[in-house]
Structures are given as structure tokens and as C-alpha cells.
Amino acid sequence: MLNRTKVDLAGSLFIFVLLMIFWFLISASADWQHILVGAIFCGLLTVLWGNLTITEGHKTEFKLAQLFMIIKYFVILGVEIVIANINVAMIVLNPRLPISPGIVIMRCDLERSLVRVLYVNSITLTPGTITVELEDNLLIVHALTEDVAHGLEDWPLYRRLMKLEGVYKND
Amino acid sequence: MSVILDLLALICLLGGLFFLFVGTLGLLRLPDVYNRLHATTKCDTLGVGLVLLSLILQSSLAVGVRLALLIIFILATNPTAAHVIARAAFKSGIRPLTGRRNDRD
Amino acid sequence: MISSILNWVVIGVIVISLMAIARAYKGPTVLDRVVAMNIITTNVVIIILIFSYLDNSYYYIDVAFVFVLGVFIGTLCILKLLREGHII
């Protein structure tokens, strides 16, 4: 807040509206006291810590195509999570415990920090892999079995995320 | 209709309990910090999700929205905590086991 | 109908937490204990929400929110303390 150079008005307003929606969902009432307290706190959060959420000088913008992409992504992610759990359950319940763990180092060309967070968390939730470290564009992944480590090369969700970032680059 | 909802909630509840059990069994059986994280992160997240889904199916709309928000919250924080633990283990020099385990014993 | 078996579900979740406590007792490193603590807190969230359903008192859900947030921050603090020796 102290050394902020320029104020991103549209981004601040977007975050304020988002926080107000969250407040209404949590408080679930429409008294004027609730609305007043919520507006005061959301305004304080936006003014004091807004520069933490609006990062890297990117403009906060919202596109319809992007929304559909994200919804489709989360549907596929849900299916992958269920497959991952059945996979892990088969390994753990097998009395011989057939694991062959190892470390894989990969490239990651995503740039926006939100998309990177989404990518890393998806890797952690999908079959047999957890992210250990993400440096600039090197990704260290721990894999539970050998097959998973080989299957990580052309992962369909990664291509979707690249496409999601491509929406911004076309401008 | 109500019977179908009840049955669906029951299936979700038992499935969630099963996955929680499997995750904790993995925590007891697997040999390494990294491998234990594999079992706990995935199974815990899905287990909590299924148990909360069965509660959503049985409660009113205002409560269901809050429970759905809680699911999203857990879905965001759980993998992040796992990533931080794995990173701390890696930086503090705990070497992961590698290779095929069954050949050795 | 589901509320008749929720008591047994609570007992099952407590048994699962006892299994995690066994790992926290045995665990060779601190990180194993942190993982076990994560599982136990997840189970506590489930128990809070089941009691909120059985009591029909929805304020417990806010308690669960704050609990999840506090546990997340607590995990980060423990790991930062382990790595750097101080938190602030």
C-alpha cells in the first residue's frame, strides 16, 4: 500500500464485488447491519491488501470463453481425482505393496501465477504424483510408480492450461 | 425421489469413509514421507469431499452452499499443504527411496 | 434416514484418527508427524460438520471454516520454523 505506483480501479472493484459475494454466501442474511459490516471489511481488505491479489501488472479481466474453459477443466479434474483415488487404493490394499517411487524433472512453460498454482495443485491431486518444487520453469515431481512417471509427458490437462493462457496472449 | 436421494447420500457417506480409511492405512504402510503424502493427500481430499456431499444432499439450500464453499476451500488448501511438506522434506535433505521395491525384499 | 448411521460414522472417524495417532507416535521424522496431524484435523472437521447436521445448528459451519484456515496457517508456520528457525 505504501509504495503503490498506480491504482488499478477495475481490478479493485472486481475484487470488492468478489469479496461481497463471498460475504453474502457466508452470512446468508440481508439485514442492513450485515451489509454495512461486510462492506466496511471488504473495502478495508481491498484498499490495504489489494496489491497482493492484483499482481505482476496484469490487468484483472474476465472473459466468457475463459469461464467455460475453467468449468470444463474442473469437470475433467474431478474425474481424474476419482481415478487417482481408486489407483492409490488398489496399491495400498495390495498385500505386496507394488510401488516403484522416483523423482521426475520436467519443464513448465506457464507464466501467470494463478495458472501455475492451478497446474501444481492438479498434479498433486491426480494419479500418483506430487509436486516437490517449482523453480522458474523447472518442475520437480515425485512419482509413486514408474508408469505414472512416463505418462506425465503428454498430460491432457497441461495442454488445456496452455490453451487457457493463450486467451491472454492473443490480445 | 426422496428414497433415491437417501440412497445416494448413503453411498457417498460410505465411499468417503472407505477412502479416509485407505488414506490412513497408506500412512501406516508406505515406507517414506513422500509416499505417505501420496496416500494421504488424494484419499483425504476425496474422502472429505464425499462425506460433505452426502451432507449437502440431505440439507437445505443455504446450508448446502456453505458446505460447497467449504469443499472448495479444502480442495485448495490440502494440496498446497502437501506441496509445502514435500518441499520442506526435499530441502532438509531427506532422500526419497527409488527403484522397484519388490525386488529387494 | 442417514442420521441413524451418522453416530457410527463418527465412531469410524475416531478409529481412523487413532490409526493416524499411531503413525504420529512412531514417525521417524517431524514431517511424518505433521502429515498425521493433517489427517487428524481433517477428521475433526468431519466430526464438527456431522454434529452440526445432527443438532440442526448451522453456526458450527463457521467454526469449521475458521478451523480449516487456522490449521493451514499452522502447518505453514511449523514448516517455516523447521526450515529457518524463526517465524517472523
CSV table of C-alpha atoms in Angstrom, one decimal, chain B residues 5-6 9 20 27 30-32 39 41 45 48 67 71 76 81 83 86-87 90 92 94 99 102 104:
chain,number,residue,atom,x,y,z
B,5,LEU,CA,-31.5,-39.0,-2.5
B,6,ASP,CA,-31.2,-41.0,0.7
B,9,ALA,CA,-26.2,-39.9,0.3
B,20,LEU,CA,-10.4,-41.9,4.5
B,27,LEU,CA,0.0,-43.6,6.1
B,30,LEU,CA,4.1,-46.9,3.0
B,31,PRO,CA,7.8,-46.6,3.7
B,32,ASP,CA,8.7,-42.9,3.1
B,39,ALA,CA,-1.8,-41.7,0.1
B,41,THR,CA,-3.4,-36.1,0.1
B,45,THR,CA,-9.4,-34.8,-0.1
B,48,VAL,CA,-13.9,-35.2,2.9
B,67,LEU,CA,-20.8,-26.7,2.7
B,71,ILE,CA,-15.3,-28.2,-0.1
B,76,ALA,CA,-7.5,-25.5,-2.4
B,81,ALA,CA,-0.1,-28.1,2.4
B,83,HIS,CA,3.3,-29.4,-1.5
B,86,ALA,CA,7.2,-32.2,0.3
B,87,ARG,CA,9.3,-29.2,-0.4
B,90,PHE,CA,13.3,-32.1,-0.1
B,92,SER,CA,16.1,-30.6,4.5
B,94,ILE,CA,15.5,-36.4,3.1
B,99,GLY,CA,13.7,-48.1,-7.5
B,102,ASN,CA,9.6,-55.8,-4.6
B,104,ARG,CA,14.7,-56.0,-2.8
